Tab-separated table of C-alpha atoms in Angstrom:
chain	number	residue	atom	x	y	z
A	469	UNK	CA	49.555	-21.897	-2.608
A	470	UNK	CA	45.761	-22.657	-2.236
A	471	UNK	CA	45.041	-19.358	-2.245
A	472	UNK	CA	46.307	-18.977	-5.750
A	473	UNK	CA	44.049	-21.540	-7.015
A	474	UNK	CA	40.843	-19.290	-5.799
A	475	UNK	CA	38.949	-18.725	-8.944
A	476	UNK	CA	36.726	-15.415	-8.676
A	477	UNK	CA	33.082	-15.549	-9.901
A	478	UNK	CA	32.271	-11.973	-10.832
A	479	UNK	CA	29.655	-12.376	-13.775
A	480	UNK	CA	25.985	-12.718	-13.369
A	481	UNK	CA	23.478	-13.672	-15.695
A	482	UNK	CA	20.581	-14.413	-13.724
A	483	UNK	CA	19.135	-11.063	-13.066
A	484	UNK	CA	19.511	-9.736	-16.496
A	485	UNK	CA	15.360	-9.823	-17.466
A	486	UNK	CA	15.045	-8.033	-13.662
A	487	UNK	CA	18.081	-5.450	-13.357
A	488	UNK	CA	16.530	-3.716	-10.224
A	489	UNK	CA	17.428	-7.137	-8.321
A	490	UNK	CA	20.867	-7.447	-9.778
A	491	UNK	CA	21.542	-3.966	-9.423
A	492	UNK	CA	20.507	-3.882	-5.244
A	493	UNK	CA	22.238	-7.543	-5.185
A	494	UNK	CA	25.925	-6.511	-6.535
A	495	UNK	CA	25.708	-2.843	-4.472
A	496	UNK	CA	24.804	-5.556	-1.350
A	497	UNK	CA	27.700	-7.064	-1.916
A	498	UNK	CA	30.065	-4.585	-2.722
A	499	UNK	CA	28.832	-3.122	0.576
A	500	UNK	CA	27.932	-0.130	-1.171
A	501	UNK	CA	25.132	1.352	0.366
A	502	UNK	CA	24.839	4.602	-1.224
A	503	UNK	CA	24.354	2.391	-4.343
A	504	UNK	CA	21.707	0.259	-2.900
A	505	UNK	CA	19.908	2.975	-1.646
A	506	UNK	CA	20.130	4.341	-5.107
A	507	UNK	CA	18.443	0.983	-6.575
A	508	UNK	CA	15.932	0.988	-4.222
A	509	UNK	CA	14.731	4.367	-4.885
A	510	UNK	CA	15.149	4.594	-8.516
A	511	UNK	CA	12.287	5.125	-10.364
A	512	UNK	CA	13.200	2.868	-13.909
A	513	UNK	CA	13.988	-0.087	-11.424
A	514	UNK	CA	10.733	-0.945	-10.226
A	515	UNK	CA	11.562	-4.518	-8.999
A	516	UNK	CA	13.151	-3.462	-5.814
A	517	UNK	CA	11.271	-1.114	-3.594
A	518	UNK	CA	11.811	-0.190	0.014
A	519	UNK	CA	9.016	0.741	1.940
A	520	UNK	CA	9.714	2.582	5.439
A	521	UNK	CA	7.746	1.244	8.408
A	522	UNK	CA	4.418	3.022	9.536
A	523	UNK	CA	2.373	2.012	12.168
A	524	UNK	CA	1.815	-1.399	13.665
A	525	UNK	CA	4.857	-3.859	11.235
A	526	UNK	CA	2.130	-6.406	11.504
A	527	UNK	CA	-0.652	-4.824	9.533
A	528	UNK	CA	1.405	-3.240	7.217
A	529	UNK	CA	2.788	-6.451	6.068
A	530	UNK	CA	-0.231	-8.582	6.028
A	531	UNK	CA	-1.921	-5.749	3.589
A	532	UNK	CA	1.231	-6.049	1.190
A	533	UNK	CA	1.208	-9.946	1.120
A	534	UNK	CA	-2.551	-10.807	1.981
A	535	UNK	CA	-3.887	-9.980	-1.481
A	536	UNK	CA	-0.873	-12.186	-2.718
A	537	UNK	CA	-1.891	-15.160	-0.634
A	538	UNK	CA	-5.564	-14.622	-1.345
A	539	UNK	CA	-4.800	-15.552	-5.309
A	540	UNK	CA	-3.184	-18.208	-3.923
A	541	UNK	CA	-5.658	-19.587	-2.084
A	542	UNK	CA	-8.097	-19.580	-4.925
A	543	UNK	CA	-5.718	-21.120	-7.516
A	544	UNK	CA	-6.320	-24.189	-8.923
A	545	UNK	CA	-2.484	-24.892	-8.723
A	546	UNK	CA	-2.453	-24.504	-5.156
A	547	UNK	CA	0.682	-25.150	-3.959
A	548	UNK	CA	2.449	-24.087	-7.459
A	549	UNK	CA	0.966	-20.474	-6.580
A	550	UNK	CA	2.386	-20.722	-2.960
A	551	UNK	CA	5.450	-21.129	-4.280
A	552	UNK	CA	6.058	-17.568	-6.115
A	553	UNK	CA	5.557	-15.274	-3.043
A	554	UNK	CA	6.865	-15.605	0.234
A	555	UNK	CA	7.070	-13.362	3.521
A	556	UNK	CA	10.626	-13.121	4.727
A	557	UNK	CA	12.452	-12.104	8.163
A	558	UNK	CA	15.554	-11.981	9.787
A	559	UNK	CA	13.830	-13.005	12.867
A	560	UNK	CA	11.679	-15.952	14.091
A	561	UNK	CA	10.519	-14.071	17.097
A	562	UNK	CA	9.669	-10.136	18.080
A	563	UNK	CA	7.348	-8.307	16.963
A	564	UNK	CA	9.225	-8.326	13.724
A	565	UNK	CA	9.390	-12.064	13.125
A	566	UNK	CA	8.554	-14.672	11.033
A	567	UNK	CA	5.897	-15.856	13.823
A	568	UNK	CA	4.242	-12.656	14.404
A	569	UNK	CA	4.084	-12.168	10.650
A	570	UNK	CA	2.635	-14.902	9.742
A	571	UNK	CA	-0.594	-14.207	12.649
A	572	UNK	CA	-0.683	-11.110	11.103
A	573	UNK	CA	-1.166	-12.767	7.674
A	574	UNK	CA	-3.540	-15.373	9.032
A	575	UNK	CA	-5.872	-12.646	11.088
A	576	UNK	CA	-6.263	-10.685	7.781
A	577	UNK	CA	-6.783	-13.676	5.619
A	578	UNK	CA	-9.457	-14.337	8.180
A	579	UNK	CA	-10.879	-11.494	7.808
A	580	UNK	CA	-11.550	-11.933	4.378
A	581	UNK	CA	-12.905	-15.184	5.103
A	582	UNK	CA	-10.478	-16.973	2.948
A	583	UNK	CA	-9.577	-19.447	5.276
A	584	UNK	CA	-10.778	-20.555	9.459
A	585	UNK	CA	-8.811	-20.257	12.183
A	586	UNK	CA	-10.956	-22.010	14.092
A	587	UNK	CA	-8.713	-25.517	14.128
A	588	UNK	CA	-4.882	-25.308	13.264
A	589	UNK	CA	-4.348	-27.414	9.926
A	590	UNK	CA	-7.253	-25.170	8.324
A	591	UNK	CA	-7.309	-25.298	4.208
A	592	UNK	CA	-5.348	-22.710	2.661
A	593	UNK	CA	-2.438	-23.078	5.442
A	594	UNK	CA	1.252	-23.545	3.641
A	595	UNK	CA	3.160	-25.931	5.399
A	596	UNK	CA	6.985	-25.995	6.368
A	597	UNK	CA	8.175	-29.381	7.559
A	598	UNK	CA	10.365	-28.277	10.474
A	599	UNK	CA	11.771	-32.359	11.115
A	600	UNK	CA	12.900	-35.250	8.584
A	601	UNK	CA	10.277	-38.509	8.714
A	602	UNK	CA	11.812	-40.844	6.161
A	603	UNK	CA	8.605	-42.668	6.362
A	604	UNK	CA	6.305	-40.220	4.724
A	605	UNK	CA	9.561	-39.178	2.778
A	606	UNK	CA	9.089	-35.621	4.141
A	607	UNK	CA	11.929	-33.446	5.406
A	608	UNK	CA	13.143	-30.588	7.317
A	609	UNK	CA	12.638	-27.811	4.537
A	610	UNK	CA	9.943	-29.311	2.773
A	611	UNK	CA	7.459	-26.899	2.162
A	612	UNK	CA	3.342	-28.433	1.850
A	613	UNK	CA	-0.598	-26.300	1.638
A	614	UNK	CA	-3.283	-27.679	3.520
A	615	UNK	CA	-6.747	-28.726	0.613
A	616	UNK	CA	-9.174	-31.231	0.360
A	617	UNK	CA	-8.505	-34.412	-1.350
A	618	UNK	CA	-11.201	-35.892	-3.861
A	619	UNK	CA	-13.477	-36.972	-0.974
A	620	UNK	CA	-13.470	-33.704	1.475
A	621	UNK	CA	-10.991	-34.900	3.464
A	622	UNK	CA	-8.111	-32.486	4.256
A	623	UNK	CA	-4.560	-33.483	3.735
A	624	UNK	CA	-1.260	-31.726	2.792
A	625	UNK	CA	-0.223	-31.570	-0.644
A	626	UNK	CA	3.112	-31.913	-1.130
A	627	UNK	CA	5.656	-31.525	-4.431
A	628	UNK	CA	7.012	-34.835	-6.065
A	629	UNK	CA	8.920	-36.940	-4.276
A	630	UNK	CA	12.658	-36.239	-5.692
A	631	UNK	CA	13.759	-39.749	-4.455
A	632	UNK	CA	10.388	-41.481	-6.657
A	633	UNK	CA	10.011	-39.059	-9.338
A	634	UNK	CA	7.379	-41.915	-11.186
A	635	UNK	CA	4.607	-40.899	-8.648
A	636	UNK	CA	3.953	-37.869	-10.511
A	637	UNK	CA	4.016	-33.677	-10.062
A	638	UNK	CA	2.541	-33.638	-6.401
A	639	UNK	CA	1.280	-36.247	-3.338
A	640	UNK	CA	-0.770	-35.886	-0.497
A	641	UNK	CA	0.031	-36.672	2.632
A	642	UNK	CA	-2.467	-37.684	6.053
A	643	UNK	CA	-2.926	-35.001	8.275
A	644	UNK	CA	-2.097	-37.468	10.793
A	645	UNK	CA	0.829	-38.738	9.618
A	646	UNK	CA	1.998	-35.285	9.360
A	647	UNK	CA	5.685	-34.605	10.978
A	648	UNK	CA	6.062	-31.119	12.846
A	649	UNK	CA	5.107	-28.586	10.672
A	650	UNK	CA	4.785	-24.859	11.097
A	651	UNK	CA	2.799	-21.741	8.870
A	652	UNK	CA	4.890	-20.631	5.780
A	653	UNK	CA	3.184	-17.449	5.328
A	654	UNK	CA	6.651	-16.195	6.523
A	655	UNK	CA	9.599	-18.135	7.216
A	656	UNK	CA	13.173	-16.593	8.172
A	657	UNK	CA	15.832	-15.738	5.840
A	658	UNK	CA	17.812	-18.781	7.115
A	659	UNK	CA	15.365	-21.162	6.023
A	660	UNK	CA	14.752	-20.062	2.732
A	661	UNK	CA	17.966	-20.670	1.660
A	662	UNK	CA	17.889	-22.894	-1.427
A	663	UNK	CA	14.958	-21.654	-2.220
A	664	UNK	CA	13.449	-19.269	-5.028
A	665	UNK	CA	10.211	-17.361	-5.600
A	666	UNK	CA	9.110	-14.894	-8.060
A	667	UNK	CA	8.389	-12.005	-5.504
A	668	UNK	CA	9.495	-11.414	-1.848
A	669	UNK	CA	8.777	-8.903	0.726
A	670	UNK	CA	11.500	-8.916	3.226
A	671	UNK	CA	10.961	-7.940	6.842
A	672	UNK	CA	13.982	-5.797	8.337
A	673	UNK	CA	14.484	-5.552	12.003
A	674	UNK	CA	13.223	-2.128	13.762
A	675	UNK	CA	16.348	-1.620	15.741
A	676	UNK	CA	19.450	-2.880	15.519
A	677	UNK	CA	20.275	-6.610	15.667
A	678	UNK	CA	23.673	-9.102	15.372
A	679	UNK	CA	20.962	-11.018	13.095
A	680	UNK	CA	21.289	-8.063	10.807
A	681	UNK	CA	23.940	-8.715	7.963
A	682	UNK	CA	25.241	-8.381	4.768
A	683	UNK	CA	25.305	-11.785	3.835
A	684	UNK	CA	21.575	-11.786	5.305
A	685	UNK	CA	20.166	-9.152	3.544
A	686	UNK	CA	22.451	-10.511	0.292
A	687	UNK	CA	20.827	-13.834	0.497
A	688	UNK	CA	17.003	-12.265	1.053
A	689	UNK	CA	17.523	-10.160	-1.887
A	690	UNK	CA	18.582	-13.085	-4.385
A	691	UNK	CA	15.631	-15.691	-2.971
A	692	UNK	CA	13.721	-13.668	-5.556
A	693	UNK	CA	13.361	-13.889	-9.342
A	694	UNK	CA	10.771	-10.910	-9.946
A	695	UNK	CA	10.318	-8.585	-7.348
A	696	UNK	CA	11.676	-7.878	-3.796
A	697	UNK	CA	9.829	-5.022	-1.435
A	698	UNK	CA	11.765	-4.420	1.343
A	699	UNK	CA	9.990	-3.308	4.249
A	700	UNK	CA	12.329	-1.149	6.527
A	701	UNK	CA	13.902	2.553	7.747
A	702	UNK	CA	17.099	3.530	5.303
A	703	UNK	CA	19.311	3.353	8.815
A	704	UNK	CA	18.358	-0.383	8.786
A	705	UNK	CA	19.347	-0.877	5.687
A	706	UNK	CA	22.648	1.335	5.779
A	707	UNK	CA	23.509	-0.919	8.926
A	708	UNK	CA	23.112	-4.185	7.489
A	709	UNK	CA	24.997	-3.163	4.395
A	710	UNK	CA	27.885	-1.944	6.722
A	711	UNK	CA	28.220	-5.337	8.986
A	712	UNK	CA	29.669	-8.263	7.053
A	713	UNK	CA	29.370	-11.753	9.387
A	714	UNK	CA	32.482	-12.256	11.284
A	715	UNK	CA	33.765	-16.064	11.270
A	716	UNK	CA	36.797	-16.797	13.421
A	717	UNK	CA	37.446	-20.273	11.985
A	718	UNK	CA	40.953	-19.958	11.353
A	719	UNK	CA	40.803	-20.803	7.466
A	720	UNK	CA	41.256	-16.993	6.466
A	721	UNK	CA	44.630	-16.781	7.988
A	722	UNK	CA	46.078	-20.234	6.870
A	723	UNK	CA	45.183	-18.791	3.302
A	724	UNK	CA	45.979	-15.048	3.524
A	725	UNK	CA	48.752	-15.585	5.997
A	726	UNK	CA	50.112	-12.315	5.589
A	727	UNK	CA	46.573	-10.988	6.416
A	728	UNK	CA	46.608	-12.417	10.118
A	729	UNK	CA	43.179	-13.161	11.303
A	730	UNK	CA	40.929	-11.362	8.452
A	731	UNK	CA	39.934	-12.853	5.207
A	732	UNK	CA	41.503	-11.463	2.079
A	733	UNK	CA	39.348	-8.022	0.519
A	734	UNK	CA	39.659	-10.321	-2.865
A	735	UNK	CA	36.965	-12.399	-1.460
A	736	UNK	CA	35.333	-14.871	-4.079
A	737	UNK	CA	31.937	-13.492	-5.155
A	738	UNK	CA	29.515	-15.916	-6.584
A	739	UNK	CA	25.991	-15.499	-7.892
């Protein structure tokens, strides 16, 4: 049977300089929560912390990643820098989402006068390409930072080109030429899959959401290398540990027919 041929990947190696994430990662997954809780509040694990919401979600996240983005601002390696921190959320919208997040970001960046918000591709402004554009060989995923070329002019610098790796470790690309692009302050769980950074904060919904999942808060916790804060009550947490994604496609009970309609509890675990 097919199912027999399942090979099990149970050993991870890529936490093992940063056990804090691996530890919160495998409890995640085992949907132990009493063990995730017990990363998360451990004192010799400092790479995972969880930090309970007080007062308005907006400002409280803005003052944990604003000093972030500020060094990246000023780096010389712009969008390098940009690329080792990121915002996440579960949502795009709400007061908890990616979008009011990353206003909250911009207003406090502001008010540092780091960057102006007074026109909308302003320099300091990561990019997400939100639409493929073969002709400027930029696509949906593709993450950019608003700077100034060599003669003042702003543009969006962009990482190499994967399909003309001669042009060289970054390229910039005419404002007006841009495709649709939004702020990458924060971005949603579900687009920063694929991706890695050294150090995320991840944004949990207040109340309780169908958003809100295992595999959600799984893949959030592995997008970083470093350091993950995550910002939200222990019932949150709890909940999203306790509600695994539900897929009705069929394939579980062709495999586990003895199972019915669920998926096997030997489910394939891979790292």
């Amino acid at each position: 049977m097919l199912a027999d041929s399942i090979i099990h990947l149970r050993e991870s190696r890529r936490f093992r300089d940063h056990q804090g994430i691996g530890a919160l990662a495998s409890a995640i997954q085992e949907a132990s929560a009493q063990a995730a809780l017990a990363a998360l509040q451990a004192a010799n694990l400092p790479e995972v912390t969880l930090v309970e919401p007080a007062g308005p979600l907006g400002r409280q996240v803005s003052a944990l990643a604003s000093e972030r983005y500020a060094a990246c601002i000023g780096a010389e390696r712009r969008l390098e820098a940009f690329g080792r921190f990121r915002v996440l959320c579960a949502h795009r919208r709400g007061l908890d989402g990616a979008e009011a997040m990353n206003q909250a970001i911009e207003r406090a960046l502001a008010a540092r006068e780091l960057v102006s918000l007074d026109e909308p591709y302003y320099v300091g402004r990561p990019l997400l390409v939100t639409e493929n554009d073969p002709s400027t060989r930029l696509f949906n995923g593709d993450i950019g930072v608003v700077v100034r070329d060599r003669t003042g002019a702003k543009a969006a610098l962009f990482g190499a080109d994967a399909a003309e790796p001669g042009e060289g470790a970054s390229r910039l690309v005419a404002l007006s030429r841009l495709p649709r692009a939004e702020t990458a302050f924060a971005m949603t769980v579900h687009k920063s899959q694929g991706s890695e950074f050294d150090e995320v904060v991840l944004v949990l919904p207040q109340k309780p959401s169908p958003v809100l999942t295992r595999e959600l808060l799984y893949t959030a916790v592995t997008r970083a290398r470093e350091r993950v804060t995550i910002v939200a009550s222990l019932d949150i947490v709890v909940q999203a540990i306790a509600t695994p994604t539900r897929r009705d496609g069929g394939l579980c009970a062709r495999l586990w027919p003895s199972t019915g309609s669920r998926c096997s509890p030997r489910s394939a675990r891979s790292r």
